[in-house]
Coordinates of C-alpha atoms in Angstrom, one line a residue:
Chain A
M16 CA -31.0 4.1 -6.0
A17 CA -30.7 2.8 -2.4
L18 CA -29.0 4.9 0.3
G19 CA -26.7 2.0 0.9
T20 CA -25.3 2.2 -2.6
V21 CA -24.5 5.9 -2.1
S22 CA -22.8 5.1 1.2
K23 CA -20.8 2.4 -0.5
V24 CA -19.6 4.7 -3.2
M25 CA -18.6 7.5 -0.9
N26 CA -16.7 5.1 1.4
G27 CA -14.9 3.5 -1.5
I28 CA -16.6 0.1 -1.2
P29 CA -16.8 -1.6 -4.6
V30 CA -20.2 -1.3 -6.5
G31 CA -21.0 -1.5 -10.2
E32 CA -19.1 1.0 -12.3
D33 CA -22.3 2.6 -13.6
Y34 CA -23.6 3.1 -10.0
R35 CA -20.3 4.5 -9.0
R36 CA -20.3 7.1 -11.8
R37 CA -23.9 8.2 -11.2
V38 CA -23.3 8.7 -7.4
R39 CA -20.1 10.6 -8.1
Q40 CA -21.8 12.8 -10.6
A41 CA -24.8 13.5 -8.3
A42 CA -22.4 14.3 -5.4
E43 CA -20.4 16.7 -7.5
K44 CA -23.6 18.4 -8.7
L45 CA -24.8 18.9 -5.2
G46 CA -21.4 20.0 -3.9
Y47 CA -21.5 17.1 -1.4
Q48 CA -18.4 16.8 0.7
V49 CA -17.6 13.8 2.9
N50 CA -17.3 14.8 6.5
N51 CA -14.2 12.9 7.6
Y52 CA -15.0 13.4 11.2
A53 CA -18.4 11.8 11.0
R54 CA -16.8 9.1 8.9
G55 CA -14.0 8.7 11.5
L56 CA -16.6 8.1 14.3
K57 CA -18.6 5.7 12.3
T58 CA -15.9 3.6 10.6
N59 CA -13.2 4.0 13.1
R60 CA -11.0 4.9 10.1
T61 CA -9.8 8.4 9.6
C62 CA -7.5 8.2 6.6
T63 CA -4.8 10.1 8.5
A64 CA -1.4 8.8 9.6
A65 CA 1.1 10.4 11.9
L66 CA 4.8 11.0 11.1
I67 CA 7.0 11.4 14.1
V68 CA 10.4 12.9 13.3
P69 CA 13.0 14.9 15.3
S70 CA 12.7 17.9 12.9
L71 CA 11.1 19.0 9.6
S72 CA 13.9 21.4 8.7
H73 CA 16.9 19.0 8.8
P74 CA 17.4 18.0 5.1
F75 CA 17.1 14.2 5.6
F76 CA 13.9 14.5 7.7
A77 CA 12.5 17.2 5.3
A78 CA 13.1 14.9 2.3
L79 CA 11.5 12.0 4.2
A80 CA 8.5 14.0 5.3
H81 CA 8.0 15.2 1.7
E82 CA 8.1 11.7 0.3
V83 CA 5.9 10.2 3.1
C84 CA 3.3 13.0 2.5
Q85 CA 3.3 12.3 -1.2
A86 CA 3.0 8.5 -0.7
L87 CA 0.1 8.9 1.8
T88 CA -1.6 11.4 -0.5
A89 CA -1.4 9.0 -3.4
R90 CA -3.3 6.5 -1.2
G91 CA -6.0 9.0 -0.1
Y92 CA -4.4 9.6 3.3
R93 CA -3.4 12.8 5.1
M94 CA -0.2 13.1 7.0
I95 CA 0.0 14.7 10.5
P96 CA 3.6 15.4 11.4
F97 CA 4.8 15.6 15.0
V98 CA 8.2 17.2 15.7
T99 CA 10.1 15.8 18.7
S100 CA 13.4 17.7 18.7
F101 CA 15.2 14.5 19.6
D102 CA 13.5 14.5 23.1
P103 CA 12.4 11.0 24.2
E104 CA 9.7 12.5 26.5
A105 CA 8.3 14.5 23.5
E106 CA 8.2 11.3 21.6
Q107 CA 6.1 9.6 24.3
A108 CA 3.8 12.7 24.4
C109 CA 3.4 12.4 20.6
I110 CA 2.2 8.8 21.0
R111 CA -0.4 10.0 23.6
M112 CA -1.5 12.8 21.2
I113 CA -1.8 10.3 18.4
R114 CA -4.3 8.3 20.4
Q115 CA -6.4 11.4 21.0
N116 CA -6.3 12.3 17.3
K117 CA -7.4 8.8 16.2
V118 CA -4.9 8.4 13.4
D119 CA -4.9 5.1 11.5
G120 CA -1.2 4.5 12.1
A121 CA 2.2 6.1 12.7
I122 CA 5.6 6.2 10.9
V123 CA 8.2 6.9 13.6
L124 CA 11.8 7.9 13.5
T125 CA 12.4 7.5 17.2
Y126 CA 15.3 8.0 19.6
N127 CA 13.5 6.6 22.6
P128 CA 14.5 3.0 23.2
N129 CA 11.7 2.7 25.9
L130 CA 8.9 4.1 23.8
E131 CA 5.6 2.5 24.9
V132 CA 3.6 1.9 21.7
D133 CA -0.1 1.1 21.4
P134 CA -0.3 -2.6 20.3
E135 CA -3.7 -1.7 18.6
L136 CA -2.1 1.1 16.4
P137 CA -0.3 0.1 13.2
F138 CA 3.2 1.3 13.6
V139 CA 6.3 1.4 11.3
T140 CA 9.7 2.6 12.4
I141 CA 12.4 4.1 10.2
D142 CA 16.1 3.3 10.9
R143 CA 15.5 1.7 14.4
Y144 CA 14.6 -1.9 15.0
F145 CA 12.0 -2.1 17.8
S146 CA 10.5 -5.5 18.1
A147 CA 9.5 -8.4 15.8
T148 CA 5.9 -7.1 15.7
V149 CA 6.9 -3.5 14.6
P150 CA 8.1 -3.4 11.0
C151 CA 11.3 -1.4 10.5
V152 CA 12.4 0.1 7.2
S153 CA 15.9 1.3 6.7
S154 CA 18.6 1.7 4.1
D155 CA 21.1 -1.2 3.8
N156 CA 23.5 0.5 6.2
F157 CA 25.9 -2.5 6.5
G158 CA 26.1 -2.8 2.7
G159 CA 26.6 0.9 2.4
G160 CA 29.6 0.8 4.7
Q161 CA 31.0 -2.1 2.6
L162 CA 30.4 -0.1 -0.6
A163 CA 32.2 3.0 0.8
A164 CA 35.2 0.8 1.6
E165 CA 35.2 -0.9 -1.8
R166 CA 35.0 2.5 -3.6
L167 CA 37.9 4.0 -1.5
I168 CA 40.1 1.0 -2.0
E169 CA 39.4 0.9 -5.8
R170 CA 40.5 4.6 -5.8
G171 CA 43.8 3.7 -4.3
C172 CA 43.3 4.3 -0.6
R173 CA 45.5 2.0 1.6
R174 CA 45.2 3.6 5.1
L175 CA 41.6 4.1 6.0
A176 CA 39.5 5.6 8.9
F177 CA 35.9 5.5 9.9
L178 CA 34.5 8.6 11.7
R179 CA 31.1 8.5 13.3
T180 CA 28.8 10.9 15.2
G181 CA 25.2 10.3 16.0
S182 CA 22.7 9.3 18.7
R183 CA 23.8 7.4 21.8
V184 CA 20.7 5.2 21.2
P185 CA 21.7 2.1 19.2
G186 CA 20.2 2.1 15.7
E187 CA 20.5 0.7 12.2
A188 CA 22.9 3.5 11.2
D189 CA 25.5 2.0 13.5
K190 CA 26.0 -0.8 10.9
R191 CA 27.6 1.6 8.5
G192 CA 30.9 1.4 10.4
D193 CA 30.6 -2.3 10.9
G194 CA 30.2 -2.9 7.2
F195 CA 33.1 -0.5 6.4
E196 CA 35.6 -2.0 8.9
G197 CA 34.6 -5.6 8.0
Y198 CA 35.3 -5.0 4.3
C199 CA 38.7 -3.3 5.0
R200 CA 39.8 -6.2 7.2
S201 CA 38.7 -8.8 4.7
R202 CA 41.0 -7.1 2.2
G203 CA 43.9 -6.7 4.6
I204 CA 43.6 -2.9 4.5
P205 CA 44.4 -1.1 7.9
V206 CA 41.5 0.8 9.3
E207 CA 41.0 2.9 12.4
S208 CA 37.8 4.3 13.9
L209 CA 36.6 7.1 16.1
R210 CA 33.0 6.9 17.2
L211 CA 31.5 9.9 19.0
N212 CA 28.0 10.8 20.0
D213 CA 25.8 13.8 19.3
G214 CA 26.7 16.5 21.8
D215 CA 30.3 15.5 21.9
G216 CA 30.9 18.3 19.2
P217 CA 32.7 17.7 15.9
E218 CA 35.8 19.5 17.3
L219 CA 36.7 16.3 19.1
F220 CA 37.6 14.8 15.7
A221 CA 40.4 17.4 15.3
P222 CA 42.9 15.8 17.8
F223 CA 42.4 12.4 16.0
L224 CA 43.3 14.1 12.7
R225 CA 46.2 16.1 14.2
E226 CA 47.7 13.0 15.8
R227 CA 47.8 11.4 12.3
M228 CA 49.8 14.3 10.7
E229 CA 53.3 13.1 9.9
G230 CA 55.8 15.8 8.5
G231 CA 52.9 18.1 7.4
K232 CA 51.0 15.2 5.7
L233 CA 48.0 13.3 6.8
A234 CA 48.9 9.6 7.3
L235 CA 45.4 8.6 6.2
D236 CA 44.4 8.5 2.5
G237 CA 40.7 7.6 2.8
I238 CA 38.0 8.5 5.3
F239 CA 34.4 7.2 5.5
C240 CA 32.1 9.5 7.6
S241 CA 28.9 8.3 9.0
T242 CA 26.9 11.2 7.6
D243 CA 27.3 13.8 4.8
R244 CA 27.2 16.5 7.5
L245 CA 30.2 15.0 9.3
A246 CA 32.0 14.7 6.0
Y247 CA 31.4 18.4 5.4
D248 CA 32.7 19.3 8.9
I249 CA 35.8 17.1 8.4
C250 CA 36.5 18.7 5.0
G251 CA 36.4 22.1 6.7
M252 CA 38.9 20.9 9.5
L253 CA 41.3 19.4 6.9
A254 CA 41.3 22.6 4.9
G255 CA 42.3 24.4 8.0
M256 CA 45.2 22.0 8.5
G257 CA 46.4 22.4 4.9
V258 CA 45.3 18.9 3.8
R259 CA 43.7 18.8 0.3
V260 CA 40.6 16.8 -0.5
P261 CA 40.6 14.7 -2.7
E262 CA 44.3 15.1 -3.6
D263 CA 45.7 14.1 -0.2
V264 CA 42.8 12.3 1.3
Q265 CA 39.5 11.0 -0.2
I266 CA 36.3 11.2 1.7
I267 CA 32.9 9.5 1.4
G268 CA 29.9 10.5 3.4
F269 CA 26.5 8.8 3.9
D270 CA 22.9 10.1 3.1
G271 CA 23.1 11.6 -0.4
M272 CA 21.9 15.0 0.8
R273 CA 22.0 17.8 -1.8
K274 CA 22.5 21.6 -1.4
F275 CA 19.1 23.4 -1.6
G276 CA 17.5 20.0 -1.5
D277 CA 18.0 19.3 -5.3
A278 CA 21.4 20.9 -6.3
D279 CA 24.9 19.5 -5.9
L280 CA 25.9 16.8 -3.5
Y281 CA 27.9 18.1 -0.5
C282 CA 30.5 15.3 -1.0
S283 CA 31.0 11.8 -2.5
T284 CA 28.4 9.8 -0.7
I285 CA 26.4 6.6 -0.2
V286 CA 22.9 7.6 -1.2
Q287 CA 19.9 6.6 0.9
P288 CA 16.8 5.8 -1.3
V289 CA 14.6 8.3 0.6
R290 CA 11.5 8.0 -1.7
K291 CA 11.7 4.2 -1.6
L292 CA 12.0 4.3 2.3
A293 CA 8.9 6.5 2.5
E294 CA 6.9 4.4 0.0
T295 CA 7.9 1.1 1.7
G296 CA 7.0 2.6 5.1
V297 CA 3.6 3.7 3.9
D298 CA 2.9 0.3 2.2
L299 CA 3.7 -1.6 5.4
L300 CA 1.6 0.8 7.5
L301 CA -1.5 0.5 5.3
A302 CA -1.1 -3.2 4.6
E303 CA -4.5 -5.0 4.9
D304 CA -3.1 -8.2 6.3
R305 CA -0.9 -7.2 9.3
S306 CA -0.1 -10.8 10.3
Q307 CA 2.4 -11.3 7.4
L308 CA 4.5 -8.2 7.7
P309 CA 8.4 -8.4 7.7
A310 CA 10.1 -7.3 10.9
M311 CA 12.8 -5.6 8.9
V312 CA 13.2 -4.3 5.3
C313 CA 16.7 -3.1 4.2
L314 CA 16.7 -1.1 0.9
P315 CA 19.7 -0.9 -1.4
V316 CA 21.9 2.1 -1.4
S317 CA 24.1 3.5 -4.2
Y318 CA 27.4 5.4 -4.5
L319 CA 27.6 8.9 -6.1
P320 CA 30.8 10.9 -6.6
G321 CA 30.5 14.4 -5.3
G322 CA 34.0 16.0 -5.5
T323 CA 35.7 14.5 -2.5
T324 CA 37.0 11.4 -4.3
R325 CA 39.4 11.0 -7.3
E326 CA 37.1 9.4 -9.8
P327 CA 38.7 7.0 -12.5
P328 CA 38.2 8.0 -16.1
E329 CA 35.5 5.3 -16.5
A330 CA 33.5 6.9 -13.6
G331 CA 30.5 7.5 -15.9
K332 CA 30.1 3.7 -16.4
E333 CA 30.7 3.0 -12.8
L334 CA 28.0 5.5 -11.7
G335 CA 25.5 3.4 -13.5
R336 CA 26.8 0.3 -11.7
G337 CA 26.5 1.9 -8.3
Q338 CA 23.0 3.1 -8.8
Chain B
M27 CA -19.4 16.9 40.3
A28 CA -21.8 17.7 37.5
L29 CA -21.2 16.2 34.0
G30 CA -21.2 19.8 32.7
T31 CA -18.1 20.6 34.7
V32 CA -16.2 17.6 33.4
S33 CA -17.2 18.7 29.8
K34 CA -16.0 22.2 30.4
V35 CA -12.6 21.1 31.7
M36 CA -12.1 18.6 28.9
N37 CA -13.0 21.3 26.3
G38 CA -10.8 24.0 27.9
I39 CA -13.7 26.2 29.1
P40 CA -12.7 28.0 32.4
V41 CA -13.9 26.6 35.7
G42 CA -12.5 26.9 39.2
E43 CA -8.9 25.7 39.5
D44 CA -9.8 23.1 42.1
Y45 CA -12.5 21.6 39.8
R46 CA -10.0 21.6 36.9
R47 CA -7.3 19.8 38.9
R48 CA -9.8 17.1 40.1
V49 CA -11.2 16.4 36.7
R50 CA -7.8 16.2 35.1
Q51 CA -6.6 13.8 37.9
A52 CA -9.7 11.6 37.4
A53 CA -9.3 11.6 33.6
E54 CA -5.6 10.6 34.0
K55 CA -6.4 7.8 36.4
L56 CA -9.1 6.4 34.1
G57 CA -6.9 6.8 31.0
Y58 CA -9.6 9.0 29.4
Q59 CA -8.7 10.4 26.0
V60 CA -10.6 13.1 24.2
N61 CA -11.9 11.7 20.9
N62 CA -11.1 14.6 18.6
Y63 CA -13.5 13.3 15.9
A64 CA -16.5 13.3 18.3
R65 CA -15.4 16.7 19.5
G66 CA -15.0 17.9 15.9
L67 CA -18.6 16.9 15.1
K68 CA -20.0 18.5 18.2
T69 CA -18.1 21.8 18.4
N70 CA -17.3 22.2 14.7
R71 CA -13.7 22.8 15.8
T72 CA -11.1 20.2 15.0
C73 CA -7.9 21.8 16.2
T74 CA -6.2 21.1 12.9
A75 CA -4.9 23.6 10.4
A76 CA -3.7 23.0 6.8
L77 CA -0.4 24.2 5.4
I78 CA -0.3 24.3 1.6
V79 CA 3.2 24.5 0.2
P80 CA 4.8 23.6 -3.1
S81 CA 7.3 21.2 -1.4
L82 CA 8.4 20.0 2.0
S83 CA 12.0 19.3 1.0
H84 CA 13.0 22.7 -0.4
P85 CA 14.9 24.3 2.5
F86 CA 12.8 27.4 2.7
F87 CA 9.5 25.5 2.7
A88 CA 11.0 22.9 5.0
A89 CA 12.0 25.6 7.5
L90 CA 8.6 27.2 7.2
A91 CA 6.7 23.9 7.7
H92 CA 8.9 23.1 10.8
E93 CA 8.1 26.5 12.4
V94 CA 4.4 26.4 11.5
C95 CA 4.2 22.9 13.0
Q96 CA 5.9 24.1 16.2
A97 CA 3.7 27.2 16.5
L98 CA 0.5 25.2 15.9
T99 CA 1.6 22.6 18.4
A100 CA 2.2 25.3 21.1
R101 CA -1.4 26.3 20.6
G102 CA -2.8 22.8 20.9
Y103 CA -3.3 22.4 17.1
R104 CA -2.2 19.8 14.6
M105 CA -0.8 20.7 11.2
I106 CA -1.8 18.8 8.0
P107 CA 0.6 19.6 5.2
F108 CA -0.5 19.6 1.5
V109 CA 2.2 19.5 -1.2
T110 CA 1.3 21.1 -4.5
S111 CA 4.5 20.9 -6.5
F112 CA 3.8 24.4 -7.8
D113 CA 0.8 23.1 -9.7
P114 CA -2.2 25.6 -9.6
E115 CA -4.7 22.8 -10.1
A116 CA -3.2 20.8 -7.3
E117 CA -3.6 23.9 -5.1
Q118 CA -7.3 24.1 -5.9
A119 CA -7.6 20.3 -5.2
C120 CA -6.0 20.9 -1.8
I121 CA -8.7 23.6 -1.0
R122 CA -11.4 21.0 -1.9
M123 CA -9.7 18.3 0.3
I124 CA -9.4 20.8 3.1
R125 CA -13.1 21.3 3.2
Q126 CA -13.6 17.5 3.4
N127 CA -11.1 17.3 6.3
K128 CA -12.8 20.0 8.2
V129 CA -9.7 21.9 9.2
D130 CA -10.1 25.1 11.3
G131 CA -8.1 27.1 8.8
A132 CA -5.3 27.1 6.2
I133 CA -1.9 28.8 5.8
V134 CA -1.2 28.9 2.1
L135 CA 1.9 29.6 0.0
T136 CA 0.1 29.7 -3.3
Y137 CA 1.1 30.2 -7.0
N138 CA -2.4 30.2 -8.2
P139 CA -3.7 33.8 -8.8
N140 CA -7.2 32.5 -9.4
L141 CA -7.5 30.2 -6.3
E142 CA -11.1 30.0 -5.1
V143 CA -11.1 30.2 -1.4
D144 CA -13.9 29.3 1.0
P145 CA -15.0 32.6 2.5
E146 CA -16.1 30.6 5.6
L147 CA -12.6 29.2 6.2
P148 CA -10.0 31.2 8.0
F149 CA -7.2 31.7 5.6
V150 CA -3.7 33.3 5.7
T151 CA -1.3 33.6 2.8
I152 CA 2.5 33.8 2.9
D153 CA 4.4 36.0 0.4
R154 CA 1.4 36.6 -1.9
Y155 CA -1.3 39.3 -1.4
F156 CA -4.7 37.9 -2.2
S157 CA -7.4 40.3 -1.2
A158 CA -8.1 42.8 1.6
T159 CA -10.0 40.0 3.5
V160 CA -7.2 37.5 3.4
P161 CA -4.3 38.4 5.7
C162 CA -0.9 38.1 4.0
V163 CA 2.3 37.7 6.0
S164 CA 5.6 38.3 4.3
S165 CA 9.2 39.5 4.8
D166 CA 9.8 43.2 4.1
N167 CA 11.0 42.3 0.6
F168 CA 11.2 46.0 -0.5
G169 CA 13.3 46.9 2.6
G170 CA 15.4 43.8 2.1
G171 CA 16.3 45.0 -1.5
Q172 CA 17.2 48.4 -0.2
L173 CA 19.4 46.8 2.5
A174 CA 21.2 44.7 0.0
A175 CA 21.9 47.9 -2.1
E176 CA 23.1 49.8 1.0
R177 CA 25.4 47.0 2.0
L178 CA 27.0 46.6 -1.4
I179 CA 27.5 50.3 -1.9
E180 CA 29.0 50.6 1.6
R181 CA 31.5 47.9 0.6
G182 CA 32.6 49.9 -2.4
C183 CA 30.4 48.6 -5.2
R184 CA 29.8 51.2 -7.9
R185 CA 28.4 49.2 -10.8
L186 CA 25.5 47.0 -9.7
A187 CA 23.1 44.5 -11.1
F188 CA 20.0 42.8 -9.9
L189 CA 19.3 39.2 -11.1
R190 CA 15.9 37.6 -10.5
T191 CA 14.4 34.2 -11.2
G192 CA 11.1 33.0 -9.7
S193 CA 7.4 32.4 -10.4
R194 CA 5.6 34.1 -13.3
V195 CA 2.8 34.8 -10.8
P196 CA 3.3 38.2 -9.3
G197 CA 4.1 38.1 -5.6
E198 CA 5.6 40.0 -2.7
A199 CA 9.1 38.7 -3.6
D200 CA 9.0 40.9 -6.7
K201 CA 9.5 43.9 -4.4
R202 CA 13.1 42.8 -3.7
G203 CA 14.3 44.2 -7.0
D204 CA 12.2 47.3 -6.7
G205 CA 13.8 48.1 -3.4
F206 CA 17.3 47.4 -4.7
E207 CA 17.0 49.5 -7.9
G208 CA 15.2 52.4 -6.1
Y209 CA 18.0 52.6 -3.5
C210 CA 20.7 52.5 -6.2
R211 CA 19.0 55.2 -8.3
S212 CA 18.5 57.4 -5.2
R213 CA 22.3 57.3 -4.7
G214 CA 23.1 57.8 -8.3
I215 CA 24.7 54.4 -8.7
P216 CA 24.2 52.7 -12.1
V217 CA 22.2 49.5 -11.9
E218 CA 21.1 46.9 -14.5
S219 CA 18.5 44.2 -14.1
L220 CA 17.7 40.8 -15.6
R221 CA 14.5 39.3 -14.5
L222 CA 13.8 35.7 -15.6
N223 CA 11.1 33.2 -14.6
D224 CA 11.3 29.6 -13.3
G225 CA 11.7 27.3 -16.2
D226 CA 13.8 29.7 -18.1
G227 CA 16.9 27.9 -16.6
P228 CA 19.7 29.7 -14.8
E229 CA 22.0 29.2 -17.9
L230 CA 20.1 32.2 -19.4
F231 CA 22.0 34.4 -17.0
A232 CA 25.4 33.4 -18.6
P233 CA 25.0 35.6 -21.8
F234 CA 24.2 38.6 -19.5
L235 CA 27.4 38.0 -17.6
R236 CA 29.5 37.3 -20.6
E237 CA 28.4 40.5 -22.4
R238 CA 29.7 42.4 -19.4
M239 CA 33.2 40.9 -19.6
E240 CA 35.7 43.6 -20.7
G241 CA 39.3 42.6 -21.2
G242 CA 38.9 39.4 -19.1
K243 CA 37.3 41.4 -16.2
L244 CA 33.6 41.7 -15.2
A245 CA 32.3 45.2 -15.6
L246 CA 30.1 44.8 -12.6
D247 CA 31.4 44.9 -9.0
G248 CA 28.2 44.0 -7.1
I249 CA 25.3 41.7 -7.8
F250 CA 22.1 41.2 -5.8
C251 CA 20.3 37.9 -6.5
S252 CA 16.6 37.4 -5.7
T253 CA 17.4 34.1 -3.8
D254 CA 20.3 32.4 -2.2
R255 CA 19.9 29.6 -4.7
L256 CA 20.3 32.0 -7.6
A257 CA 23.4 33.5 -5.9
Y258 CA 24.8 30.0 -5.5
D259 CA 24.3 29.3 -9.3
I260 CA 25.7 32.7 -10.3
C261 CA 28.8 32.1 -8.1
G262 CA 29.3 28.8 -10.0
M263 CA 29.0 30.5 -13.4
L264 CA 31.4 33.3 -12.4
A265 CA 34.0 30.7 -11.2
G266 CA 33.8 29.1 -14.6
M267 CA 34.5 32.5 -16.2
G268 CA 37.6 33.1 -14.0
V269 CA 35.8 35.9 -12.0
R270 CA 36.6 35.8 -8.3
V271 CA 33.9 36.3 -5.6
P272 CA 34.2 38.5 -3.5
E273 CA 37.5 39.9 -4.8
D274 CA 36.2 40.9 -8.3
V275 CA 32.5 41.1 -7.6
Q276 CA 30.5 40.9 -4.4
I277 CA 27.2 39.0 -4.2
I278 CA 24.3 39.2 -1.9
G279 CA 21.4 36.7 -2.0
F280 CA 18.0 36.6 -0.3
D281 CA 16.5 34.0 2.2
G282 CA 19.2 33.2 4.7
M283 CA 19.3 29.5 4.0
R284 CA 21.9 27.4 5.7
K285 CA 23.7 24.3 4.5
F286 CA 22.2 21.2 6.2
G287 CA 19.5 23.5 7.6
D288 CA 21.7 24.9 10.4
A289 CA 25.3 25.0 9.3
D290 CA 27.0 27.8 7.2
L291 CA 25.2 30.3 5.0
Y292 CA 25.5 29.6 1.2
C293 CA 26.4 33.3 0.6
S294 CA 26.1 36.8 2.1
T295 CA 22.3 37.2 2.3
I296 CA 19.2 39.1 3.4
V297 CA 17.7 36.8 6.1
Q298 CA 14.0 36.1 6.2
P299 CA 12.6 35.7 9.7
V300 CA 11.1 32.3 9.1
R301 CA 10.1 31.6 12.7
K302 CA 8.5 35.0 13.0
L303 CA 6.7 34.5 9.7
A304 CA 5.3 31.2 10.9
E305 CA 4.2 32.5 14.3
T306 CA 2.6 35.6 12.8
G307 CA 0.7 33.5 10.3
V308 CA -0.5 31.1 13.0
D309 CA -1.5 34.1 15.3
L310 CA -3.6 35.6 12.4
L311 CA -5.1 32.3 11.5
L312 CA -6.3 31.5 15.1
A313 CA -7.3 35.1 16.0
E314 CA -10.6 35.1 17.9
D315 CA -11.8 38.4 16.4
R316 CA -11.4 38.1 12.6
S317 CA -13.0 41.5 11.9
Q318 CA -9.9 43.4 12.9
L319 CA -7.2 41.6 11.0
P320 CA -4.5 43.4 9.0
A321 CA -4.5 42.8 5.3
M322 CA -0.7 42.7 5.2
V323 CA 2.1 42.2 7.7
C324 CA 5.7 42.8 6.5
L325 CA 8.3 41.5 9.0
P326 CA 11.8 43.0 9.2
V327 CA 14.8 41.3 7.5
S328 CA 18.5 41.4 8.4
Y329 CA 21.8 41.2 6.6
L330 CA 24.4 38.5 7.4
P331 CA 27.8 38.1 5.7
G332 CA 28.4 34.7 4.3
G333 CA 31.7 34.8 2.3
T334 CA 30.5 36.5 -0.9
T335 CA 31.1 40.1 0.3
R336 CA 34.2 41.9 1.5
E337 CA 33.4 42.7 5.1
P338 CA 34.9 45.9 6.7
P339 CA 37.0 45.3 9.8
E340 CA 34.1 46.7 11.9
A341 CA 31.8 44.0 10.4
G342 CA 31.1 42.6 13.9
K343 CA 29.5 45.8 15.1
E344 CA 27.6 46.2 11.8
L345 CA 26.2 42.7 12.0
G346 CA 24.5 43.7 15.2
R347 CA 23.0 46.7 13.5
G348 CA 21.7 44.7 10.6
Q349 CA 20.0 42.1 12.8

């Protein structure tokens, strides 16, 4: 058998099935291992991709890293995670390190609006639109905001509020509030908003809530929070004020995070399709033809009740609809 | 300047400070990037380490991956995570892939007692003693069990139980129950145990609890659970039986997991020093002299109240002691 045939098999280039099987068997018998570093030098392909995220321990990023790792593994790739701790300079340093490590591409959850990316390096962003040449994958944040409004109004809410905390850097997640407010207005339902930034501290929401207490009762009956974490903090504040959830006010969060990663939801929530986000990101990153990639892919979200809303008796049926 | 000097600087071999600075400046000006693949072929060092874990989304593994990634980055290394989903065959496949990817070492949280490891590859295990030649890093599980017993008895508990669920493969975590039961017996406090395995389902704890209901009251006043997750499930079961926590029975878990990764504890708990576990594992993995490594390192744990115990008024002081 020609050496070229062996090389083709070991590098995944199609040859006859019989050749492929014989080369694989011989390699196994000899204990032959591909040296990915030698291959990386020769082919300029390393079968590794970077994932740049603020943290690996925050549950949303942990779930995303888990799914990206699984999706890359299924395609024969290794994931190299880089942790930025929300530091724009650390993000830029990651981009430099990536060049040095010769990865085949990068999936990036960035908070640096001025990030200088290598035009040669395949690049996909999550949740943050960058430019027409960098595909962005995100949940349908606008539609998720609409869905939260629809669900609260269906459950009898008539005085609504949107509470938001998050990065100062504009991103796709900002559309959650736009979708929520737009839906409320289109139905003639009054809606108020308080939009804060990370670092402002959740305690700044307390005055907003206290100002809306009238005769020991909250003058709002439905609140949409921009994340499950914020919903959790708001529930704690309301408990301290003697306001009952969901009896006095119903609350919907966003993300679909679960306790211990796979147990109960923290609250009723708009669920992000984390696995689908990861798989779509990996598909776009590894696409053979990069001239035809979409600039933006928004994936559908769903509603799940998690104890902070009053579910109608037919909730079971509706759950299916929302999925 | 000699080419050899440049090579030394770029490969981190000591040269005079003035040479080092000049080479770095020239490299920066020219936009020179080290090609880690070329370096890997030449030096047989790749500055990458594998982390083999069952999952990246489970909060304990997510926290561990985060800290291992940070500790490796601080030492100029990249982490390549491998997800095994608790499958022993997947673990063995990871070991094969690692050889192909030429990592400099691996940190492994394994559930495969028959794992064949490469004697040439630096290897550190977490939570599972493997052999005298493979360093194992774990929390002081035995001491943590003792500490849980001590805290429950101090808080007035006189009829105790230990509940356990986890892998069928023996591991360091099994010592939690041994420490707990040993401490209770040494103080003459009655203690019962129920040890189940993953896959048995937490509902199998319900009959154990129901059999100990006497006249509508639980005949136990303190329960130590082998994990925070189990403590969370047991609290849910007890609520369904009309038993109040911590008024009727006090509960301590193990791990120190927090909601959303950094918010409230799920329960009163024995906290594992996750960052210290990661840093110690990385130190042992990258140690220059591998002939002098300890076979086992147990790191101290601490107690933190999290709402499922009745804390004495001087709890503040005691918290300091437990840390």
